[in-house]
CSV table of C-alpha atoms in Angstrom, one decimal:
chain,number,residue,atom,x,y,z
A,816,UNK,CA,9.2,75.5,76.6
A,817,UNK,CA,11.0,76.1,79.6
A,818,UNK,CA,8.4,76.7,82.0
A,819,UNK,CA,10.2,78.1,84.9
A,820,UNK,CA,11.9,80.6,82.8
A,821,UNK,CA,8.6,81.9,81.3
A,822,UNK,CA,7.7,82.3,84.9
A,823,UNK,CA,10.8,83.6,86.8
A,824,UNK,CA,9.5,86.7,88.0
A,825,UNK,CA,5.9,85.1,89.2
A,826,UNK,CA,5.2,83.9,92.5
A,827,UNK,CA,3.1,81.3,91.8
A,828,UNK,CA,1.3,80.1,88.2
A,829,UNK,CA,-1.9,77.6,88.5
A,830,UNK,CA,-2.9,75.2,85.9
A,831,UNK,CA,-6.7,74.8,86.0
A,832,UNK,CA,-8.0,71.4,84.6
A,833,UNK,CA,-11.8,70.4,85.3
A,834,UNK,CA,-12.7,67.7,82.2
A,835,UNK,CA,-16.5,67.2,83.6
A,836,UNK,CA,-17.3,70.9,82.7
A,837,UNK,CA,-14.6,71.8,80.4
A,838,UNK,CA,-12.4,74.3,82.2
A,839,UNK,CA,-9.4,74.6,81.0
A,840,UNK,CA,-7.6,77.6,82.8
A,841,UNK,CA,-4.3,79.6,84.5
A,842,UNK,CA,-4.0,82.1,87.3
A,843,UNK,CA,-1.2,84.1,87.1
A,844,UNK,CA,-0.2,85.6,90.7
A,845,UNK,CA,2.6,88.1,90.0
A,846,UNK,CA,3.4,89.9,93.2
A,847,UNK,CA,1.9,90.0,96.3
A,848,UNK,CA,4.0,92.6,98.2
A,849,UNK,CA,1.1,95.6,98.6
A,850,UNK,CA,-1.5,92.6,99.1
A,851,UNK,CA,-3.0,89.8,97.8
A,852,UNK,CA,-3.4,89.8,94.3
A,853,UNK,CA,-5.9,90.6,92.0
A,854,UNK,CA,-6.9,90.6,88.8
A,855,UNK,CA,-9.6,89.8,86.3
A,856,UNK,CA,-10.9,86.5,84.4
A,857,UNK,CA,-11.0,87.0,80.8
A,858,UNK,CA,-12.1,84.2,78.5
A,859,UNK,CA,-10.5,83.7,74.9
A,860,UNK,CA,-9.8,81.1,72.2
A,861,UNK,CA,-6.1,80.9,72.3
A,862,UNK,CA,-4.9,78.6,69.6
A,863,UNK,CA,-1.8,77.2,72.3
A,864,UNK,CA,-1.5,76.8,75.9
A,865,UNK,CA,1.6,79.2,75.5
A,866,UNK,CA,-0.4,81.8,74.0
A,867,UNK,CA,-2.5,81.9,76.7
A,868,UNK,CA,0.2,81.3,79.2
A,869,UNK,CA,2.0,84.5,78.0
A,870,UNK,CA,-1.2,86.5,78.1
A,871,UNK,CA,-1.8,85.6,81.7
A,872,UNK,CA,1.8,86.5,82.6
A,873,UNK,CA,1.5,89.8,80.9
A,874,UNK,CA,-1.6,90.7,82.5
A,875,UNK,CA,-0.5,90.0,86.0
A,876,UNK,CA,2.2,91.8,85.7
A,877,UNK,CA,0.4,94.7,84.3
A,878,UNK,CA,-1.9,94.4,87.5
A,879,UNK,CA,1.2,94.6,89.7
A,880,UNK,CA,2.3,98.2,88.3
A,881,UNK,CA,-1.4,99.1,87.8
A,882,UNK,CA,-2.3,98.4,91.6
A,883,UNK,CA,1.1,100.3,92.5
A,884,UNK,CA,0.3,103.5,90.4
A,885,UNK,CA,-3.8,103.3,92.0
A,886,UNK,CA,-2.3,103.1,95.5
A,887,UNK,CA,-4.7,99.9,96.0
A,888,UNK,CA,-3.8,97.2,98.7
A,889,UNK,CA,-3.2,94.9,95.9
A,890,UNK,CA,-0.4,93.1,93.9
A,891,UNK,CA,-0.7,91.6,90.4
A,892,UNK,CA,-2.4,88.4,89.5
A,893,UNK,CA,-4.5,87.4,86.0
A,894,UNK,CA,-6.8,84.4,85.1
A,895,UNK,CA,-7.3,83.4,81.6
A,896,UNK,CA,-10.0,80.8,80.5
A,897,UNK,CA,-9.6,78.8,77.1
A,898,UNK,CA,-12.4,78.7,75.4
A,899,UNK,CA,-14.9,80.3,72.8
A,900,UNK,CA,-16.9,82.6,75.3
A,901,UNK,CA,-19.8,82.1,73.0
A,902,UNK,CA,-19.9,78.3,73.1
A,903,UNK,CA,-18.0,77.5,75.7
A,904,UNK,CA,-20.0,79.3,79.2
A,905,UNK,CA,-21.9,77.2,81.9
A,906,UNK,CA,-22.4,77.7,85.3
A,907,UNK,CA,-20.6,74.7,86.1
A,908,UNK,CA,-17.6,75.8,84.3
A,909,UNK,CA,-17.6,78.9,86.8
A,910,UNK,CA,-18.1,77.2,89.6
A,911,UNK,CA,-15.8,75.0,89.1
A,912,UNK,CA,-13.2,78.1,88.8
A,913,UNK,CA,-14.4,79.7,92.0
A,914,UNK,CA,-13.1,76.1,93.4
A,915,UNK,CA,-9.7,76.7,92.0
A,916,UNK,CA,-9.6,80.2,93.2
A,917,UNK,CA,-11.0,79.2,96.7
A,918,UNK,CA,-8.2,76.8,97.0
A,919,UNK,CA,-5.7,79.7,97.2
A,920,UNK,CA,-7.4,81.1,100.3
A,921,UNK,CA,-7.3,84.6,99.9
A,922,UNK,CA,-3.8,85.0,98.1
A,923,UNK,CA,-5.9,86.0,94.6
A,924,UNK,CA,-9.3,88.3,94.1
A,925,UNK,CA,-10.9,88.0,90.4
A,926,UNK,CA,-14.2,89.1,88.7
A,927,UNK,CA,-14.9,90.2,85.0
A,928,UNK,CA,-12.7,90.6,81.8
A,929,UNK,CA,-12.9,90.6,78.5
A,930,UNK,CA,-15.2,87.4,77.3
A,931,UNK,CA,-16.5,87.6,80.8
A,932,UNK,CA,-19.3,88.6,82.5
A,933,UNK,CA,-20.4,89.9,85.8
A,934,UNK,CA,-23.2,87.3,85.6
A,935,UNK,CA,-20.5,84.7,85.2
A,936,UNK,CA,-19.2,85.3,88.8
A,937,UNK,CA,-22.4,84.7,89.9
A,938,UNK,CA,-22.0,81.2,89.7
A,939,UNK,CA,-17.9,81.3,91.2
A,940,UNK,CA,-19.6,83.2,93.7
A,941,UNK,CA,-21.3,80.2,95.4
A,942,UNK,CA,-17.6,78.6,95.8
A,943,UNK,CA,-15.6,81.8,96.7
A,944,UNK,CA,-15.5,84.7,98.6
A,945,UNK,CA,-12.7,85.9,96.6
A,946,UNK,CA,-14.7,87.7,93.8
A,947,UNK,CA,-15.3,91.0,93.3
A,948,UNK,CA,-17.4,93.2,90.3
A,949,UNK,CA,-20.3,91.3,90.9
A,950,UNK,CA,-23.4,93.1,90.2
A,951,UNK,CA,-25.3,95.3,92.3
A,952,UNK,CA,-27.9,93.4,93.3
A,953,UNK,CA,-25.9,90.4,94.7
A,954,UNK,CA,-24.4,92.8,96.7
A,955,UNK,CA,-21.5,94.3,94.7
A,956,UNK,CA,-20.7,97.7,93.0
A,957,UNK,CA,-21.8,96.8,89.5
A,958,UNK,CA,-20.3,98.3,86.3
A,959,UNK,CA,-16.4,98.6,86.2
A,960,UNK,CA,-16.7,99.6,83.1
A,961,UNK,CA,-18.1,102.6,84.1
A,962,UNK,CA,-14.9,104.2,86.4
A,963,UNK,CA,-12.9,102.3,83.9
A,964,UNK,CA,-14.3,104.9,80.8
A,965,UNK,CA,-14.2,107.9,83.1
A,966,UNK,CA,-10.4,107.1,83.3
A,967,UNK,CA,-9.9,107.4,79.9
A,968,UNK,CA,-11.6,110.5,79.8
A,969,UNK,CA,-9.4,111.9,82.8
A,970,UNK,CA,-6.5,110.2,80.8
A,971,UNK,CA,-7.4,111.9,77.6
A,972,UNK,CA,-7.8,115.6,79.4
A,973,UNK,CA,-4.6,115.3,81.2
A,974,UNK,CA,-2.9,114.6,77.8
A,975,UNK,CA,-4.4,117.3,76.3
A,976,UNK,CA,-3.1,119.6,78.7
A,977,UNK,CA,0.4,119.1,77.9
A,978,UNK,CA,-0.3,118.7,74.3
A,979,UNK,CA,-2.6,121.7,74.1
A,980,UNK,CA,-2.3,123.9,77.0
A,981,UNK,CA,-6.3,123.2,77.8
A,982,UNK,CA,-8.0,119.7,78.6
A,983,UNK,CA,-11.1,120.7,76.5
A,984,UNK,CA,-11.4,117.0,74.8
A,985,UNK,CA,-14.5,118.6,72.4
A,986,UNK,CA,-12.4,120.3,69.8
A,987,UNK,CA,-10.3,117.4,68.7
A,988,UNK,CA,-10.4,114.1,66.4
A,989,UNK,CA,-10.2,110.8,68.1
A,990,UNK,CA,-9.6,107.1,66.6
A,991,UNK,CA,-10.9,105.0,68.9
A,992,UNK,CA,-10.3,100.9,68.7
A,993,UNK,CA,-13.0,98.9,70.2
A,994,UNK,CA,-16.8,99.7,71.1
A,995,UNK,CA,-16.8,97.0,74.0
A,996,UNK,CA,-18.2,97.9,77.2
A,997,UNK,CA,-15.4,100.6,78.0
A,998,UNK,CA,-14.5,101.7,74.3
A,999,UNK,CA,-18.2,102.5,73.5
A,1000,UNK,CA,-18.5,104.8,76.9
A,1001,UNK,CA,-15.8,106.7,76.0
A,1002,UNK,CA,-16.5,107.0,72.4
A,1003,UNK,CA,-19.6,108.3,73.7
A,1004,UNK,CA,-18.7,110.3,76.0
A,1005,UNK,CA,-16.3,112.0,73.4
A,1006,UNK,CA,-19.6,112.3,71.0
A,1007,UNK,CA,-21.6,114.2,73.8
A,1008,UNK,CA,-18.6,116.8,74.2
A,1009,UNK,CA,-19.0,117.9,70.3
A,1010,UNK,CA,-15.2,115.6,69.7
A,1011,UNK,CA,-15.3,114.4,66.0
A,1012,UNK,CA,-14.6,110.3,65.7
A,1013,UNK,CA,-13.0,107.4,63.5
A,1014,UNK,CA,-14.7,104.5,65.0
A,1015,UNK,CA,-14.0,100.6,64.4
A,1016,UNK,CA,-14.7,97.2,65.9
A,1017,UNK,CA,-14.8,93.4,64.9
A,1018,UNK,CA,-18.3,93.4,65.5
A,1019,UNK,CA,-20.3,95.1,62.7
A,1020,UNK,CA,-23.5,95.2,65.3
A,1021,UNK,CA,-21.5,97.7,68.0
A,1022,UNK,CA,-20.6,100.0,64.9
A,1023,UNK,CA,-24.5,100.4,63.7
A,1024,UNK,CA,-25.4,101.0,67.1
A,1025,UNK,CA,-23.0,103.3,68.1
A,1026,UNK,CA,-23.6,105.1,64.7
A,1027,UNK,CA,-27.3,105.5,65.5
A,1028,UNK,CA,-26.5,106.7,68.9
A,1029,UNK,CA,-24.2,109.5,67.6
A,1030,UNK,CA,-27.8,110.4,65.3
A,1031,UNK,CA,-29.5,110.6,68.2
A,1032,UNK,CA,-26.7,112.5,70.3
A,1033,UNK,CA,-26.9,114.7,67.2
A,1034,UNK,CA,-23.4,114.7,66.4
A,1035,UNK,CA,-22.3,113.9,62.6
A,1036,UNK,CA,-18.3,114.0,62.6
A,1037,UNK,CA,-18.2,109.9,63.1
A,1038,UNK,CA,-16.7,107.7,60.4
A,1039,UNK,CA,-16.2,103.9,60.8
A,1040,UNK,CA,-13.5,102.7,59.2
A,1041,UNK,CA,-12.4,99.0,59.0
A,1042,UNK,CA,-10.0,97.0,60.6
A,1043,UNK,CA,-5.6,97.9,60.7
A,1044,UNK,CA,-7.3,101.1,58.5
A,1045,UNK,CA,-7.6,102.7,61.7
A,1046,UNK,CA,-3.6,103.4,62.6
A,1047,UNK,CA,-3.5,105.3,59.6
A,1048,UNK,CA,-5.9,107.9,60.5
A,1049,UNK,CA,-5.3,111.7,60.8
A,1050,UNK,CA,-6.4,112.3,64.2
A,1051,UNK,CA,-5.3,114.7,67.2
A,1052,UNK,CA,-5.6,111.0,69.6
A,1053,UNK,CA,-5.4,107.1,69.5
A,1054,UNK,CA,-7.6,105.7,71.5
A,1055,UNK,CA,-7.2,101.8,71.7
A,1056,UNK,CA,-9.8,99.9,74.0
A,1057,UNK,CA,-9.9,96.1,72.5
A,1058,UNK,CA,-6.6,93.4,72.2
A,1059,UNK,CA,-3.4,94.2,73.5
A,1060,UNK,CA,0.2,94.3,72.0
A,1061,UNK,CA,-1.5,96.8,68.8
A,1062,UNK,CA,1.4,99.2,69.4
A,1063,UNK,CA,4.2,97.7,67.2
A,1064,UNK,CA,6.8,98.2,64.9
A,1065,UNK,CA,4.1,97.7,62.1
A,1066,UNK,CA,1.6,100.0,63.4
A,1067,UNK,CA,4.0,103.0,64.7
A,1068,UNK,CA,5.2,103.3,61.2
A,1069,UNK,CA,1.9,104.4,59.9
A,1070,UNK,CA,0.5,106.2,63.2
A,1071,UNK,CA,-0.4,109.9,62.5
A,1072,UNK,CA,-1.7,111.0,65.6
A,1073,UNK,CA,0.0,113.1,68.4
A,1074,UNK,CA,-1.0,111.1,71.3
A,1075,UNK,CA,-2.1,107.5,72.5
A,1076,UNK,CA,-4.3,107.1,75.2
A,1077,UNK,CA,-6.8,103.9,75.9
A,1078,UNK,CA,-8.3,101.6,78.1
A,1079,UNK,CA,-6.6,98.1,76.2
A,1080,UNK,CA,-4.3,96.4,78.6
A,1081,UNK,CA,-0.3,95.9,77.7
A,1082,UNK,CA,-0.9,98.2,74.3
A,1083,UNK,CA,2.9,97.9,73.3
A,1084,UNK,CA,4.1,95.0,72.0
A,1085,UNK,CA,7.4,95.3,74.4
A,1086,UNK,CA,8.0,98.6,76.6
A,1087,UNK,CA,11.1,99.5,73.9
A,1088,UNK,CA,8.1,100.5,71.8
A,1089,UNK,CA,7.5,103.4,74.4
A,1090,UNK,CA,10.6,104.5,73.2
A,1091,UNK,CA,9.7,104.5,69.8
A,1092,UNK,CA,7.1,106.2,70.2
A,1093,UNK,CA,8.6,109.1,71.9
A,1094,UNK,CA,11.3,109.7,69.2
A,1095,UNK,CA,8.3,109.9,67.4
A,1096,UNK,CA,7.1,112.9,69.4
A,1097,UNK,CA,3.8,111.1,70.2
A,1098,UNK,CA,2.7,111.0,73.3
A,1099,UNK,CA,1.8,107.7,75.2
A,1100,UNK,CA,0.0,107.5,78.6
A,1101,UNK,CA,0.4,104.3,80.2
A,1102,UNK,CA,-2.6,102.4,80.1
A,1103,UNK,CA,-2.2,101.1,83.5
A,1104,UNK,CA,-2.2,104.4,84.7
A,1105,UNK,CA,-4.9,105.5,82.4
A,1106,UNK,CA,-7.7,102.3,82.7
A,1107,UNK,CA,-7.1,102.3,86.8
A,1108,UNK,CA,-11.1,103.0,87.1
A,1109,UNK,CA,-12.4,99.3,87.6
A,1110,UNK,CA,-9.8,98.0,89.3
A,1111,UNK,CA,-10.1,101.3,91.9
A,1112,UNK,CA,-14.2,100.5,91.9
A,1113,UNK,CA,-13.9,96.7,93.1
A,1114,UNK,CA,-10.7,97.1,95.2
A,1115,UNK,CA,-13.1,99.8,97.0
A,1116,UNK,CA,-15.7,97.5,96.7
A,1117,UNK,CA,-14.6,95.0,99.3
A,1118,UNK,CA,-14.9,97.9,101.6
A,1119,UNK,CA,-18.3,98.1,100.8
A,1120,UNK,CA,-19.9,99.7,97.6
A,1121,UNK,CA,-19.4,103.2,97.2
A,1122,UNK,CA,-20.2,104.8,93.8
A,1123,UNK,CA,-19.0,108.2,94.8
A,1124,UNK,CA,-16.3,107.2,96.5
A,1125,UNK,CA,-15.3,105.2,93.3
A,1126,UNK,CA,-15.9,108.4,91.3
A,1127,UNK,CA,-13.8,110.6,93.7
A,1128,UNK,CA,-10.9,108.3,93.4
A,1129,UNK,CA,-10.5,108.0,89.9
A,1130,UNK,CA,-10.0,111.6,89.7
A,1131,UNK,CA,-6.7,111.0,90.8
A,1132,UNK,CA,-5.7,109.2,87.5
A,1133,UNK,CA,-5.4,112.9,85.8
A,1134,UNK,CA,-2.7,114.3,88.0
A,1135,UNK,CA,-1.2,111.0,88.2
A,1136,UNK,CA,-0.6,110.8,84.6
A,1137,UNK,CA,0.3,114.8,85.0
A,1138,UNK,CA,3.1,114.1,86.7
A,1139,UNK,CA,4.0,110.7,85.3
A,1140,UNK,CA,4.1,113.2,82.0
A,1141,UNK,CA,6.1,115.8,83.5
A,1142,UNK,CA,9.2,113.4,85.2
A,1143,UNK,CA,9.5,111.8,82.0
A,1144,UNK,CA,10.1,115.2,80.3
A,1145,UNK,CA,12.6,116.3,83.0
A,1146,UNK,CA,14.8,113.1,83.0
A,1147,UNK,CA,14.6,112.5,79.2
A,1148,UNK,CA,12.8,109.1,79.2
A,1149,UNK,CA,10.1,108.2,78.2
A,1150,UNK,CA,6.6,108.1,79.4
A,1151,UNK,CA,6.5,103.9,80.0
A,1152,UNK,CA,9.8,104.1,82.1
A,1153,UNK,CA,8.5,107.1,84.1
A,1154,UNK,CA,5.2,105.1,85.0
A,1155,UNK,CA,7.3,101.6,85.7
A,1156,UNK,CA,10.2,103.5,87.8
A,1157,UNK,CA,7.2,105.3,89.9
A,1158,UNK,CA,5.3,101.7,90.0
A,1159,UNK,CA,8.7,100.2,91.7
A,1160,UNK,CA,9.8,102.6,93.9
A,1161,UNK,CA,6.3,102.2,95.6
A,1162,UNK,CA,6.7,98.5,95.7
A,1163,UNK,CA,10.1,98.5,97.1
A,1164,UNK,CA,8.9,101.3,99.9
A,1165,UNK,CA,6.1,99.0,101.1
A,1166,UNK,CA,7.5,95.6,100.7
A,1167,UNK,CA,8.7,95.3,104.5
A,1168,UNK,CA,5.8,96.1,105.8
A,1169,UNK,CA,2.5,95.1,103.3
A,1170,UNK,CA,4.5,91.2,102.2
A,1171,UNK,CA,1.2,89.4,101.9
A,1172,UNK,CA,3.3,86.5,100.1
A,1173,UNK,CA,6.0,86.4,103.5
A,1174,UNK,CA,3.4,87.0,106.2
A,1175,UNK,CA,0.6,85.0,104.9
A,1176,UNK,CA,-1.3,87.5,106.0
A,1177,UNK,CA,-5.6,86.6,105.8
A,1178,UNK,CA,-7.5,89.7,104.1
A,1179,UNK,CA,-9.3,91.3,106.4
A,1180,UNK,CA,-12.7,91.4,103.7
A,1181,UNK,CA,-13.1,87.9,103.2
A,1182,UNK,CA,-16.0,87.6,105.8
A,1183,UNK,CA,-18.1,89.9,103.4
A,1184,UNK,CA,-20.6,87.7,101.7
C-alpha cells in the first residue's frame, strides 16, 4: 500500500510497537486547527494492519467534524490497539501506550473506546497527563457513556420533530443495534418512555439482561431479533450503536424505517450513502452530531469535572441537529453534506487564530494531574 496516499489528509500517523508487553498500536492525528487533537483508544482484533489503519483514519477524521459541530477546542485524532481485548489487556500494555502518547507532548488527548476501559487509562495515566474519561475517583468525570446516550435521545427527539411535528419518543418503534455501554442506555431509556423495541447484539448475555430489565421496567413491546435480521425491521427509527460502516448498499436496500439515528461512529460505508438514503426519504442525523455527549463530558473535563455542566451542554445537540435538518432541506442536499459543510466552515473561520499544529501552542490543562 501506498502509505502516504492513505494518509494525505493527516497531519501526523504513529506506529506504536512495544514487543515486551505486546502493544501493537496507531494514533491517528487528523487536524489540529481548533486544538490539539483528541480522540479515544478502542481495542479490536483486526485481521491486517491496513484494516486497522483505515479505521484509525476514519475515526480521526470523524473526531475532526465531531469536535467542529460540539464547538470543543479540539481537532481530530484516533488510537486503535490490535488485539483481542479479552486476552490481550495488561497494565503494562497501557502504560506502555501512555509513553507513546506522552511522547507527542500535548498534540493528542485519548481515554476510552470501544474494547476499552476507563480502568485501562488508569494505568496510561501514570505515564501521561494527556488522558481524559478517567473515572471519578482518580479525579475525572466518569461515565461518557452517559452524555453520550442522552445525545441520542436529544438526537432521536429532534428527528421526531421534523418527522412528526412532536419530539414525544414514547409512541414509536425503535430497532436499536448494540446493547454496549451507550446502546443499552438508550434502549433503556426508550423502554422507560413507554417506546416499543427490536433489540440485538453479538453478545447473547446483554440481550437476557436487558430483556429482564424491560420485565422489571414493566414494559412488554421488546423483541430480540438476531443478527443482519435487524435492517429489515418495520420500525418508525434505526438506532445503530455498535460497528461502523452498517449503512450500505446491502443494508439500505432492505431498511424500512423512516429515520436513522445512533450513537456508532462513521455509520455509512462512504458519505454517497447519505445520499442514498435521502432519495430514499429516510432521514439520517449525523452521528457525529448526534453521539457529541462524551466527547463534550471529557473535553469539559480538563476544565474540571462538571456533571451539570456536561448535561447542559449536550442539550445543544438537538437544535444542532435542528438546523443541520432544516439547511439540508432548503439547499436540496442531504443531511451528511449539510453536517460536513457546517463542520468546515467552522474550521476554516478559526484556523488563523486556534492552529495548534502552526503555533505549537502547549495546552493550557496539562498541569491538571
Amino acid at each position: 500500500m501506498d502509505i502516504f496516499k492513505e494518509i494525505y489528509d493527516h497531519e501526523q500517523v504513529v506506529i506504536c510497537n512495544d514487543p515486551k508487553t505486546g502493544l501493537k498500536a496507531i494514533i491517528a492525528i487528523h487536524n489540529t486547527t481548533l486544538g490539539p487533537a483528541t480522540g479515544g483508544c478502542r481495542m479490536y482484533p483486526y485481521q491486517t494492519f491496513e484494516h486497522a489503519l483505515n479505521d484509525a483514519l476514519r475515526l480521526s477524521k470523524g473526531m475532526t467534524y465531531k469536535c467542529a459541530a460540539a464547538d470543543v477546542d479540539f481537532g481530530g485524532g484516533k488510537t486503535v490497539i490490535i488485539g483481542d481485548p479479552a486476552k490481550d489487556k495488561t497494565p503494562e500494555l497501557f502504560r506502555a501506550l501512555g509513553q507513546y502518547i506522552d511522547s507527542l507532548n500535548g498534540r493528542y488527548y485519548t481515554g476510552t473506546d470501544m474494547g476499552t476501559t476507563p480502568e485501562d487509562f488508569v494505568h496510561a495515566m501514570k505515564e501521561t497527563n494527556c488522558i481524559v474519561g478517567i473515572p471519578e475517583e482518580y479525579g475525572g468525570s466518569g461515565d461518557s457513556s452517559v452524555p453520550t446516550a442522552q445525545g441520542v435521545i436529544y438526537g432521536i427527539k429532534a428527528t421526531n420533530e421534523i418527522l412528526y411535528g412532536t419530539n414525544q419518543i414514547g409512541d414509536k418503534t425503535y430497532s436499536i443495534q448494540g446493547l454496549g455501554k451507550v446502546g443499552y442506555k438508550v434502549a433503556e431509556t426508550l423502554l422507560e418512555e413507554g417506546a416499543s423495541l427490536y433489540v440485538t447484539d453479538i453478545n447473547s448475555e446483554a440481550i437476557d439482561a436487558f430483556l429482564h430489565r424491560a420485565k422489571e421496567i414493566g414494559n412488554t413491546h421488546v423483541k430480540a431479533v438476531s443478527g443482519n435480521d435487524i435492517y429489515g425491521v418495520d420500525a418508525d427509527v434505526f438506532v445503530p450503536c455498535a460497528l461502523g460502516g452498517i449503512i450500505n448498499n446491502e443494508t439500505i436496500d432492505v431498511l424500512k424505517v423512516k429515520a436513522v439515528v445512533g450513537s456508532a461512529n462513521n455509520q455509512l460505508l462512504e458519505d454517497h450513502h447519505g445520499d442514498i438514503l435521502m432519495n430514499k426519504q429516510i432521514l439520517y442525523a449525523p452521528d457525529y452530531i448526534v453521539n457529541a455527549g462524551g466527547l463534550i463530558q471529557v473535553s469539559d473535563e480538563l476544565y474540571g469535572p462538571n456533571k451539570k455542566r456536561v448535561m447542559e451542554k449536550t442539550k445543544a445537540i438537538y437544535n444542532s441537529l435542528l438546523e443541520i435538518y432544516r439547511y439540508s432541506e432548503d439547499e436540496n442536499i442531504s443531511t451528511v453534506e449539510s453536517a460536513n459543510q457546517f463542520c468546515k466552515q467552522r474550521i476554516e473561520s478559526r484556523k488563523h487564530r486556534n492552529s495548534f499544529f502552526s503555533h505549537q501552542k502547549r495546552p493550557k490543562w496539562e498541569v491538571r494531574h
